[in-house]
mmCIF file of C-alpha atoms in Angstrom:
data_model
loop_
_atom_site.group_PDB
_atom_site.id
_atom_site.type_symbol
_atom_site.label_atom_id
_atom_site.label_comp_id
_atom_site.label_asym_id
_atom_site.label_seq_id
_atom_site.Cartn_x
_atom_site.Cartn_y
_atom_site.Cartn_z
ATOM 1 C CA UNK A 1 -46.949 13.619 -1.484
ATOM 2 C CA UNK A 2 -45.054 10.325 -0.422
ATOM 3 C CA UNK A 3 -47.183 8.049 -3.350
ATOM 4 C CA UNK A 4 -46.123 10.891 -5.978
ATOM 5 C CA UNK A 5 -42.328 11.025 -4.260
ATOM 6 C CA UNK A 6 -42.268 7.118 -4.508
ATOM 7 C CA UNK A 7 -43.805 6.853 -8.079
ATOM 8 C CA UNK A 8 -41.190 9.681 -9.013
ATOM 9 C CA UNK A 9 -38.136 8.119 -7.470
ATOM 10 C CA UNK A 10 -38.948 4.853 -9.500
ATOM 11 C CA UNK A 11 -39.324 6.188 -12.784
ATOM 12 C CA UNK A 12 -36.293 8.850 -12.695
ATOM 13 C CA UNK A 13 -34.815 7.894 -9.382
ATOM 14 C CA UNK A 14 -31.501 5.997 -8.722
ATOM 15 C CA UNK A 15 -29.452 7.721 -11.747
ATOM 16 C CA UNK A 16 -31.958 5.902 -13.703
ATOM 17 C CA UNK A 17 -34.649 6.834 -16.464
ATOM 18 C CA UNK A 18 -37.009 4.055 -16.631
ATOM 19 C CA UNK A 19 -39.360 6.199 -19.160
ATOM 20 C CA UNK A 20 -35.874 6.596 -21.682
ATOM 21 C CA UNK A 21 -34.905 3.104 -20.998
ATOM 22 C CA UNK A 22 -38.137 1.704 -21.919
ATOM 23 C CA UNK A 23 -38.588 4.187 -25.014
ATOM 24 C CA UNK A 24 -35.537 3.030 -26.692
ATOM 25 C CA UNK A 25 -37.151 -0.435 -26.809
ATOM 26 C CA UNK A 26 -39.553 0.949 -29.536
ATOM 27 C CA UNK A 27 -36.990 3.729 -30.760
ATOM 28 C CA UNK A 28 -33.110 3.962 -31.143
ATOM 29 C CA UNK A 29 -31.457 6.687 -29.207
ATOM 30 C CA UNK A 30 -30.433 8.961 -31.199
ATOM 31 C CA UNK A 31 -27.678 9.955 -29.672
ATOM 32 C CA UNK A 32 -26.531 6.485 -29.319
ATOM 33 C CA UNK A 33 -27.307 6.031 -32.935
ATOM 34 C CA UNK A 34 -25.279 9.454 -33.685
ATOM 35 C CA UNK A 35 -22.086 8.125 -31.819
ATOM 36 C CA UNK A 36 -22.279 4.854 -33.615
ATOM 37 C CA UNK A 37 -22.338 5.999 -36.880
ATOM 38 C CA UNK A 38 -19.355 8.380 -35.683
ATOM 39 C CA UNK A 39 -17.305 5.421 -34.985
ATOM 40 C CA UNK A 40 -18.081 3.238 -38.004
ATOM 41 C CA UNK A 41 -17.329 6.701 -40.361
ATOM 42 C CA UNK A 42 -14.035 7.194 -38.430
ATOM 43 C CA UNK A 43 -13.029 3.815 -38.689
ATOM 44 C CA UNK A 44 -13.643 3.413 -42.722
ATOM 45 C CA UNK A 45 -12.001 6.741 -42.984
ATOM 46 C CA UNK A 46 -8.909 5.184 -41.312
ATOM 47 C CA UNK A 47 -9.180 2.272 -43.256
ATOM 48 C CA UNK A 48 -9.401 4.057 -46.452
ATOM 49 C CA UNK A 49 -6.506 5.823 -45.405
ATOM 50 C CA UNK A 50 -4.090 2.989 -44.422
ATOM 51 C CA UNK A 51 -5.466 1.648 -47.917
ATOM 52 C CA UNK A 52 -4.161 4.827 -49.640
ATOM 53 C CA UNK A 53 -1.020 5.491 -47.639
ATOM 54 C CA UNK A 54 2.160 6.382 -49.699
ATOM 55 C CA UNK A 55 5.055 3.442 -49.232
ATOM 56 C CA UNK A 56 8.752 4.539 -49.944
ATOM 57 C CA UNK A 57 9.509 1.714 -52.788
ATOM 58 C CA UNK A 58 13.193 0.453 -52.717
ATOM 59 C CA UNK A 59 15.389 -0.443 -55.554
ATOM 60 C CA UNK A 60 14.047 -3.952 -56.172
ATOM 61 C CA UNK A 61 10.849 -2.060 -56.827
ATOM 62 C CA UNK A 62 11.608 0.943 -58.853
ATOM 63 C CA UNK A 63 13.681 -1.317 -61.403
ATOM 64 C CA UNK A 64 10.660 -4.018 -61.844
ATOM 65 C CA UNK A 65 8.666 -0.599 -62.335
ATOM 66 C CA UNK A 66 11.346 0.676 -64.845
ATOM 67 C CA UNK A 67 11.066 -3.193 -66.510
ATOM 68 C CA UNK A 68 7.420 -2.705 -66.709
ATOM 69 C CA UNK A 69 7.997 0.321 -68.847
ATOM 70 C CA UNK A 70 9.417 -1.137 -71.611
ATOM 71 C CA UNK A 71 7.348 -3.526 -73.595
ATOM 72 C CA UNK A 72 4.810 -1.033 -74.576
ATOM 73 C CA UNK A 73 7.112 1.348 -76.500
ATOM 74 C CA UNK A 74 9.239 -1.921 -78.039
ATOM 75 C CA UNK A 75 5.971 -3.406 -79.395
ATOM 76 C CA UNK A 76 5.233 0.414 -80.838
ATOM 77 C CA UNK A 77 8.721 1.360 -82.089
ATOM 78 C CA UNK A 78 9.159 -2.724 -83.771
ATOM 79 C CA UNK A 79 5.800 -2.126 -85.527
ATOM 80 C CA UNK A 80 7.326 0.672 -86.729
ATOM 81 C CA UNK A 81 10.159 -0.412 -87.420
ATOM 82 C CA UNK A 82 8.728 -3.230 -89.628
ATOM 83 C CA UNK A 83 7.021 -0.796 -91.586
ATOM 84 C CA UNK A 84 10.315 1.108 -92.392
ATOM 85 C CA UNK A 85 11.757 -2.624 -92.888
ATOM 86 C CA UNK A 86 9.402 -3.676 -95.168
ATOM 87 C CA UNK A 87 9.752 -0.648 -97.483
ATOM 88 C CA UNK A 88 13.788 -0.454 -97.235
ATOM 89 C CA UNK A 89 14.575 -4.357 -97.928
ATOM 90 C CA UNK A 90 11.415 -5.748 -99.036
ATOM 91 C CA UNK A 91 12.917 -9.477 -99.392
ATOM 92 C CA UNK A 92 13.913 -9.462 -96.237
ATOM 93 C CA UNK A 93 10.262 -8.207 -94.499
ATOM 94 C CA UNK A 94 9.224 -11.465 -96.322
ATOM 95 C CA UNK A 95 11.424 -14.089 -95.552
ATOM 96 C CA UNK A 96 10.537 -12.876 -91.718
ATOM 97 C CA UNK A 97 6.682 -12.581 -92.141
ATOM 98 C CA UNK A 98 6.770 -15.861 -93.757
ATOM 99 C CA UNK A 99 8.986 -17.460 -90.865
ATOM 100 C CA UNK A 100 6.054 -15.488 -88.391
ATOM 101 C CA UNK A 101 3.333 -17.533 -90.732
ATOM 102 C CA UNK A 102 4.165 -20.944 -89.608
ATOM 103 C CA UNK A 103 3.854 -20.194 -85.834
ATOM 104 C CA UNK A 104 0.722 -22.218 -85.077
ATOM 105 C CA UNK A 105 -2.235 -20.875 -84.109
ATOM 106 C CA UNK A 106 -1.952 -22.046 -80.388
ATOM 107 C CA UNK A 107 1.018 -20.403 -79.771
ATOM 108 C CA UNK A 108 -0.581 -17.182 -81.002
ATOM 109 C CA UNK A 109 -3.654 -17.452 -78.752
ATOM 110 C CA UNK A 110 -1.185 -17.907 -75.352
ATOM 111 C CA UNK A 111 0.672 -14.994 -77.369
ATOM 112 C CA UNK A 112 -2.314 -13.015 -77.059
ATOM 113 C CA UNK A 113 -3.487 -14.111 -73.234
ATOM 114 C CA UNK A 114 -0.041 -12.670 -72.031
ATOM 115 C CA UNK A 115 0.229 -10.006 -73.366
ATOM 116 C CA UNK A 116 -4.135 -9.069 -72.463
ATOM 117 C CA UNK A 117 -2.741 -10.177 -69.046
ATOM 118 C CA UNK A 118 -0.010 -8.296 -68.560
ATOM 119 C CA UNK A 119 -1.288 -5.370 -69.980
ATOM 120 C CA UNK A 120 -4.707 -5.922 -68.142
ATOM 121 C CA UNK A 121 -2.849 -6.373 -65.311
ATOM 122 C CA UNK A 122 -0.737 -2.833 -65.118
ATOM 123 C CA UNK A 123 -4.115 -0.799 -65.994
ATOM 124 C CA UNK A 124 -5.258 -1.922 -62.591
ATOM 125 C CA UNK A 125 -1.908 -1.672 -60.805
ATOM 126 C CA UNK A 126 -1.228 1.847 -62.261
ATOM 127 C CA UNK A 127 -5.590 2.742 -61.591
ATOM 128 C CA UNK A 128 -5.494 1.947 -58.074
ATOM 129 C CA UNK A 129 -1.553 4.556 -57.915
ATOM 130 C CA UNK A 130 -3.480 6.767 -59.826
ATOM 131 C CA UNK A 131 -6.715 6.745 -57.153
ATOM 132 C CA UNK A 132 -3.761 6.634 -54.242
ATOM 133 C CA UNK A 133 -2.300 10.099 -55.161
ATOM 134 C CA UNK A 134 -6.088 11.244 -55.741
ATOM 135 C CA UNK A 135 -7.037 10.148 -52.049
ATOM 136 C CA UNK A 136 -3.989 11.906 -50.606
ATOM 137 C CA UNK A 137 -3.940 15.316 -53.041
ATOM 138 C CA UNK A 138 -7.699 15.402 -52.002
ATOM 139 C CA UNK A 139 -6.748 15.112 -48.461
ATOM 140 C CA UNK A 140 -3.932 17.492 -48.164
ATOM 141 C CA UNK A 141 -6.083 20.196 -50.323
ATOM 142 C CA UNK A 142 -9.780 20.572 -49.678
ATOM 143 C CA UNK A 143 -9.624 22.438 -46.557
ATOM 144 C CA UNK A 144 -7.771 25.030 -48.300
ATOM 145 C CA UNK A 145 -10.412 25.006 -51.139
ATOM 146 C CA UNK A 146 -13.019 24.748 -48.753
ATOM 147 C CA UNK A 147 -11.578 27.805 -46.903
ATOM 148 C CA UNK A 148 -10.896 29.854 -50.360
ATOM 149 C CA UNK A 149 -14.628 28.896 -51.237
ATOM 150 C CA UNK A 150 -15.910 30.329 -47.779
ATOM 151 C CA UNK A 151 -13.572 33.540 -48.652
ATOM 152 C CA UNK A 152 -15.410 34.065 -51.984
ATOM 153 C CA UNK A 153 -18.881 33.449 -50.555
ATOM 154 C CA UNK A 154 -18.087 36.298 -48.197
ATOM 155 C CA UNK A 155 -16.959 38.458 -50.393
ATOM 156 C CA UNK A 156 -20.345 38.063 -52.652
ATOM 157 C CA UNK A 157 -22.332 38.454 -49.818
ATOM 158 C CA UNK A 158 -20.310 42.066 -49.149
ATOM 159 C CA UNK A 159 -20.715 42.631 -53.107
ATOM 160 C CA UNK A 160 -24.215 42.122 -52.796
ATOM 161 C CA UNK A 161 -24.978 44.165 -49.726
ATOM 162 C CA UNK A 162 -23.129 46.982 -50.925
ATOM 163 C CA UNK A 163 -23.074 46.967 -54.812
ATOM 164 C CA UNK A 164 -21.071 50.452 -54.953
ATOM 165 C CA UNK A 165 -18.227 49.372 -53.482
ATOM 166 C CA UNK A 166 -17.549 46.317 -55.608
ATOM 167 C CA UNK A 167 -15.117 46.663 -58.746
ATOM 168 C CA UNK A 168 -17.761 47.897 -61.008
ATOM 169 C CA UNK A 169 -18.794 51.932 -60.027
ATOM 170 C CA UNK A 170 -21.881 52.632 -61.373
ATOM 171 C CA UNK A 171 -21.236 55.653 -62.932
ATOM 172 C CA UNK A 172 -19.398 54.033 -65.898
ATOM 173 C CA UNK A 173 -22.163 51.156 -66.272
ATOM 174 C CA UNK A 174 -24.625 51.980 -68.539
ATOM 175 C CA UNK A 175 -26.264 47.938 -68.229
ATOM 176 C CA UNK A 176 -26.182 48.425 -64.681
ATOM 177 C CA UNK A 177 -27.633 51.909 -64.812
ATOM 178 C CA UNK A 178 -30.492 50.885 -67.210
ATOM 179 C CA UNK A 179 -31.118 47.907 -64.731
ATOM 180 C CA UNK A 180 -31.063 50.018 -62.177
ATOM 181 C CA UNK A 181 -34.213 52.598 -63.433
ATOM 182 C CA UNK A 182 -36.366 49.866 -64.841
ATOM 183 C CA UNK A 183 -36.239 48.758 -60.822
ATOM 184 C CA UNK A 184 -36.882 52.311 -59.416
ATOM 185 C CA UNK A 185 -39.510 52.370 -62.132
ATOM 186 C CA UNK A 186 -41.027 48.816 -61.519
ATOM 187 C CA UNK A 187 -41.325 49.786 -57.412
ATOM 188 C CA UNK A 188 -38.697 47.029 -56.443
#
């Protein structure tokens, strides 16, 4: 009994597993592996949501925001408006067009890299607002969906298990009444 006792108190003895230890050589711990993977989802979780976090904006920003707002609906409304300025003063629409025809071409191609910049530019800023309020409507409501979706499932089950007590009676359902005799008929 003392060789077993000794060989015993080795392996397991001394708050020690030897066995374990030298198992997770050749295999990861799984619950090692579990808490790990714990840690690195709770820490991009709380990266992704210092990412996403709503900042108050102050003046300085909310009037560069107003700013940004404008030169879409100018370049729409002057297009338009040169439309309704070439048909009301014709001779006019071409003494401008013709001024516009001697810009060089240069000056039309940095023209056209602003403006793909800036408007390149705002997609993103106004994409990544846009996926900021997604982030925090998701968090703030898919417990309660995933609670109202529980509540439904429930009451399907109870539907299911007790069909006569549902909405539908099925005295006043002749689809559910034919349904039900071809069953009693088939033996289900």
């Amino acid at each position: 009994m003392g060789v077993i006792d000794v060989l015993f108190s080795s392996l397991f003895g001394g708050s020690r597993n030897v066995v374990a230890e030298t198992a997770e050589v050749f295999r990861v711990n799984a619950e090692a592996d579990a808490q790990r993977a714990t840690t690195l989802r709770g820490a991009a979780l709380q990266q992704f949501g210092q990412e996403f976090r709503v900042v108050k904006r102050g003046r300085f920003d909310r009037l560069m925001d107003a700013l940004n707002r404008v030169p879409r609906p100018a370049m729409a409304l002057g297009t338009l408006g040169l439309f309704v300025a070439a048909m009301k003063d014709p001779i006019w629409f071409a003494e401008r067009m013709a001024g516009i025809a001697l810009v060089p071409e240069p000056l039309w191609w940095l023209l056209g890299a602003i403006v793909s910049f800036y408007f390149g530019a705002r997609h993103q800023a106004k994409g990544q607002e846009f996926q900021r309020q997604i982030a925090a409507t998701m968090a703030a409501s898919v417990p309660g969906v995933l609670d109202n979706i529980g509540q439904i499932r429930a009451q399907g089950d109870q539907e299911v298990a007790e069909p006569h007590q549902s909405g539908l009676a099925r005295d006043n359902n002749p689809a559910l009444q034919d349904f039900l005799a071809k069953r009693r008929k088939d033996g289900l």
